Amino acid sequence: MKVYIDGKFYSEENAKISVFDHGLLYGDGIFEGIRAYNRRVFRMEEHIDRLFDSAKAILLTIPMSKEEITEAVLDTLRQNDVSEGYIRLVVTRGKGYLGLSPDRCKTPSVFIIAAKLELYPKEYYENGLSVVTVPTTRTNPSALNPAVKSLNYLNNIMAKVEGKLAGVEEVIMLNSEGLVAECSGDNIFVMKRGMLYTPPIYMGALGGITRDVIIQLAHKLDIPIQEQPLTRYDLFVADEMFLTGTGAEVIPVVQVDGRVIGDGKPGEKSRQLLDAFHHETQNTGTPI
Ligand code: PMP
């Protein structure tokens, strides 16, 4: 594997970042998880835009233009002969010293890893997931907005660990008001009486690229959609539920906190949206 770091490629063993990088010392940095399908990068522009928005929010100046980053991502895929896979694009605050202040971090580091994808088990899609709500709430947007895809993922990791202890693969995270925010690494949708609902981003969620694609596809398929605050009750009584994310794509949920969703099988609209999503991933994107 060849890893891109600041304009050069390194073997996996030699792909190293300083222990004085504030990305490591403080989680001070941002990232993107991107997918390539069928020799194309899916929603590349949207991912690069979100990266630059995250950078702006934390006052980090990315030392490359959007075009240069795009080219570096494509080049990393070509160097690794990956036509179908997962891309991790990271920008750290850079090498500094032990104090919190980023003043001594002169140049942010950009690194890119292109990996073959480890797919989720097929049965998740066929049978649906069981999820639980975890005690750890999603970071309050006034503390660190979850819309920023920062390297500071301890909040999500704690939630994930609580899910593992409860024997589930993904978890529901509430915001500090007790309203549904998102999952540890996915956004949430429910269907109720023919209407699709997802919580607004200001509830404390990442503005998922997959979430946006699903909203666009719902419009295309004439499925009415509303962004609306949701309670756990709204999840319990939903006819269908599914999660969206770059890695997960669209995963149906059939149980929440012991309550069976709909008839306990992945719903029809979820299936329809998953199929439309696959069609989109296979037929659109930036050529590698
Ligand atoms: N929420 C969180 C916390 C995430 O980390 C992710 C990305 N895995 C998502 C939602 C889904 O976003 P996307 O569709 O852009 O992958």
PDB file of C-alpha atoms in Angstrom, residues 190-197 224 233 237-240:
ATOM      1  CA  VAL A 190     -37.752   6.628   9.563  1.00  0.00           C
ATOM      2  CA  MET A 191     -40.872   6.064   7.454  1.00  0.00           C
ATOM      3  CA  LYS A 192     -44.286   6.696   8.990  1.00  0.00           C
ATOM      4  CA  ARG A 193     -47.577   6.634   7.039  1.00  0.00           C
ATOM      5  CA  GLY A 194     -45.829   7.146   3.709  1.00  0.00           C
ATOM      6  CA  MET A 195     -43.688  10.065   4.911  1.00  0.00           C
ATOM      7  CA  LEU A 196     -39.901   9.878   5.297  1.00  0.00           C
ATOM      8  CA  TYR A 197     -38.397  11.737   8.280  1.00  0.00           C
ATOM      9  CA  PRO A 224     -42.389  12.818   0.618  1.00  0.00           C
ATOM     10  CA  TYR A 233     -41.061   7.347  20.559  1.00  0.00           C
ATOM     11  CA  VAL A 237     -43.648   3.562  16.267  1.00  0.00           C
ATOM     12  CA  ALA A 238     -42.056   3.956  12.825  1.00  0.00           C
ATOM     13  CA  ASP A 239     -43.229   1.710   9.971  1.00  0.00           C
ATOM     14  CA  GLU A 240     -39.647   1.476   8.682  1.00  0.00           C
TER      15      GLU A 240
END
